[in-house]
Amino acid sequence: MAEAARLATPQPVNIAEKLASFSDHWNPRVVGRYNGNEVRIAKVDGEFTWHSHAGTDELFMVISGDFGIEFRDGLVKLAPGEMLVVPKGTEHRPVANGECQILMLDREGEPNTGASPSHYTRERLETI
Ligand code: NI
């Protein structure tokens, strides 16, 4: 039998249920992995820190809330259901006006604060 035949059948991940399982802000949880990348979800509120990711693009998708990403040349607002890819090496600062729920794609192990450690840095992300 082929290797793949012994693997368990993939099961759906309910993002709303995962989001309901935690309440803290700026502490992404990993809900899936593929091709060396992580699918992360987070609740966020307020302004994050400026940072960039030298080795990986970063995708943001807004699930709920009034969310945007500030770049050095201006703020880009994202409505729920909209997504944006921050190219690697690009300075950015996520901004949430009130609590927002977001989904992110990042390379596995990439620090949430990129190359700019701060009190927002989470050394190990919990998988839920
Ligand atoms: Ni980032």
PDB file of N, CA and C and ligand atoms in Angstrom, residues 40 48-53 56-60 69 86 90-94 104 106 110-115, ligand 1:
ATOM      1  N   ARG A  40      -2.688  29.998  11.138  1.00  0.00           N
ATOM      2  CA  ARG A  40      -2.813  30.546  12.482  1.00  0.00           C
ATOM      3  C   ARG A  40      -4.084  31.382  12.586  1.00  0.00           C
ATOM      4  N   PHE A  48      -0.435  46.598  17.089  1.00  0.00           N
ATOM      5  CA  PHE A  48       0.680  45.664  17.266  1.00  0.00           C
ATOM      6  C   PHE A  48       1.982  46.454  17.124  1.00  0.00           C
ATOM      7  N   THR A  49       3.113  45.759  17.074  1.00  0.00           N
ATOM      8  CA  THR A  49       4.400  46.437  16.894  1.00  0.00           C
ATOM      9  C   THR A  49       4.823  46.375  15.429  1.00  0.00           C
ATOM     10  N   TRP A  50       5.562  47.395  14.998  1.00  0.00           N
ATOM     11  CA  TRP A  50       6.141  47.377  13.658  1.00  0.00           C
ATOM     12  C   TRP A  50       7.130  46.231  13.552  1.00  0.00           C
ATOM     13  N   HIS A  51       7.084  45.502  12.448  1.00  0.00           N
ATOM     14  CA  HIS A  51       8.039  44.415  12.233  1.00  0.00           C
ATOM     15  C   HIS A  51       7.989  44.003  10.764  1.00  0.00           C
ATOM     16  N   SER A  52       8.927  43.128  10.395  1.00  0.00           N
ATOM     17  CA  SER A  52       8.902  42.534   9.061  1.00  0.00           C
ATOM     18  C   SER A  52       9.402  41.100   9.167  1.00  0.00           C
ATOM     19  N   HIS A  53       9.121  40.326   8.124  1.00  0.00           N
ATOM     20  CA  HIS A  53       9.560  38.929   8.085  1.00  0.00           C
ATOM     21  C   HIS A  53      10.483  38.765   6.883  1.00  0.00           C
ATOM     22  N   THR A  56       9.726  35.223   4.765  1.00  0.00           N
ATOM     23  CA  THR A  56       8.421  34.665   4.413  1.00  0.00           C
ATOM     24  C   THR A  56       7.389  35.758   4.181  1.00  0.00           C
ATOM     25  N   ASP A  57       6.586  35.567   3.153  1.00  0.00           N
ATOM     26  CA  ASP A  57       5.398  36.384   2.992  1.00  0.00           C
ATOM     27  C   ASP A  57       4.448  36.034   4.145  1.00  0.00           C
ATOM     28  N   GLU A  58       3.485  36.907   4.386  1.00  0.00           N
ATOM     29  CA  GLU A  58       2.535  36.656   5.468  1.00  0.00           C
ATOM     30  C   GLU A  58       1.142  37.037   4.980  1.00  0.00           C
ATOM     31  N   LEU A  59       0.234  36.076   5.060  1.00  0.00           N
ATOM     32  CA  LEU A  59      -1.136  36.333   4.616  1.00  0.00           C
ATOM     33  C   LEU A  59      -2.022  36.640   5.821  1.00  0.00           C
ATOM     34  N   PHE A  60      -2.829  37.666   5.679  1.00  0.00           N
ATOM     35  CA  PHE A  60      -3.844  38.005   6.680  1.00  0.00           C
ATOM     36  C   PHE A  60      -5.209  37.893   6.038  1.00  0.00           C
ATOM     37  N   ILE A  69      -3.946  46.996   8.194  1.00  0.00           N
ATOM     38  CA  ILE A  69      -2.506  46.815   8.311  1.00  0.00           C
ATOM     39  C   ILE A  69      -1.841  48.117   7.870  1.00  0.00           C
ATOM     40  N   VAL A  86       1.263  40.309   2.871  1.00  0.00           N
ATOM     41  CA  VAL A  86       2.387  41.209   3.136  1.00  0.00           C
ATOM     42  C   VAL A  86       3.629  40.547   2.565  1.00  0.00           C
ATOM     43  N   THR A  90       8.708  43.374   4.110  1.00  0.00           N
ATOM     44  CA  THR A  90       7.937  44.624   4.145  1.00  0.00           C
ATOM     45  C   THR A  90       7.516  44.947   5.573  1.00  0.00           C
ATOM     46  N   GLU A  91       7.871  46.125   6.044  1.00  0.00           N
ATOM     47  CA  GLU A  91       7.474  46.537   7.375  1.00  0.00           C
ATOM     48  C   GLU A  91       5.959  46.709   7.446  1.00  0.00           C
ATOM     49  N   HIS A  92       5.388  46.210   8.523  1.00  0.00           N
ATOM     50  CA  HIS A  92       3.941  46.322   8.682  1.00  0.00           C
ATOM     51  C   HIS A  92       3.580  46.319  10.157  1.00  0.00           C
ATOM     52  N   ARG A  93       2.389  46.854  10.424  1.00  0.00           N
ATOM     53  CA  ARG A  93       1.863  46.859  11.795  1.00  0.00           C
ATOM     54  C   ARG A  93       0.363  46.632  11.739  1.00  0.00           C
ATOM     55  N   PRO A  94      -0.082  45.457  12.184  1.00  0.00           N
ATOM     56  CA  PRO A  94      -1.517  45.205  12.259  1.00  0.00           C
ATOM     57  C   PRO A  94      -2.167  46.147  13.276  1.00  0.00           C
ATOM     58  N   MET A 104      -4.108  33.879   9.699  1.00  0.00           N
ATOM     59  CA  MET A 104      -2.818  34.190   9.082  1.00  0.00           C
ATOM     60  C   MET A 104      -2.154  32.923   8.558  1.00  0.00           C
ATOM     61  N   ASP A 106       1.718  31.710   7.793  1.00  0.00           N
ATOM     62  CA  ASP A 106       3.127  32.039   8.007  1.00  0.00           C
ATOM     63  C   ASP A 106       3.965  30.789   7.841  1.00  0.00           C
ATOM     64  N   GLU A 110       7.945  30.823  12.185  1.00  0.00           N
ATOM     65  CA  GLU A 110       8.235  32.248  12.030  1.00  0.00           C
ATOM     66  C   GLU A 110       7.696  33.012  13.244  1.00  0.00           C
ATOM     67  N   PRO A 111       8.561  33.820  13.896  1.00  0.00           N
ATOM     68  CA  PRO A 111       8.074  34.582  15.048  1.00  0.00           C
ATOM     69  C   PRO A 111       6.954  35.543  14.645  1.00  0.00           C
ATOM     70  N   ASN A 112       5.962  35.694  15.523  1.00  0.00           N
ATOM     71  CA  ASN A 112       4.838  36.588  15.190  1.00  0.00           C
ATOM     72  C   ASN A 112       5.286  38.037  15.078  1.00  0.00           C
ATOM     73  N   THR A 113       6.413  38.366  15.710  1.00  0.00           N
ATOM     74  CA  THR A 113       6.933  39.728  15.607  1.00  0.00           C
ATOM     75  C   THR A 113       8.122  39.803  14.655  1.00  0.00           C
ATOM     76  N   GLY A 114       8.294  38.791  13.813  1.00  0.00           N
ATOM     77  CA  GLY A 114       9.359  38.805  12.810  1.00  0.00           C
ATOM     78  C   GLY A 114      10.719  39.045  13.431  1.00  0.00           C
ATOM     79  N   ALA A 115      11.433  40.035  12.904  1.00  0.00           N
ATOM     80  CA  ALA A 115      12.794  40.319  13.354  1.00  0.00           C
ATOM     81  C   ALA A 115      12.828  41.379  14.444  1.00  0.00           C
TER      82      ALA A 115
HETATM   83 NI    NI B   1       3.879  40.110  10.557  1.00  0.00          NI
END
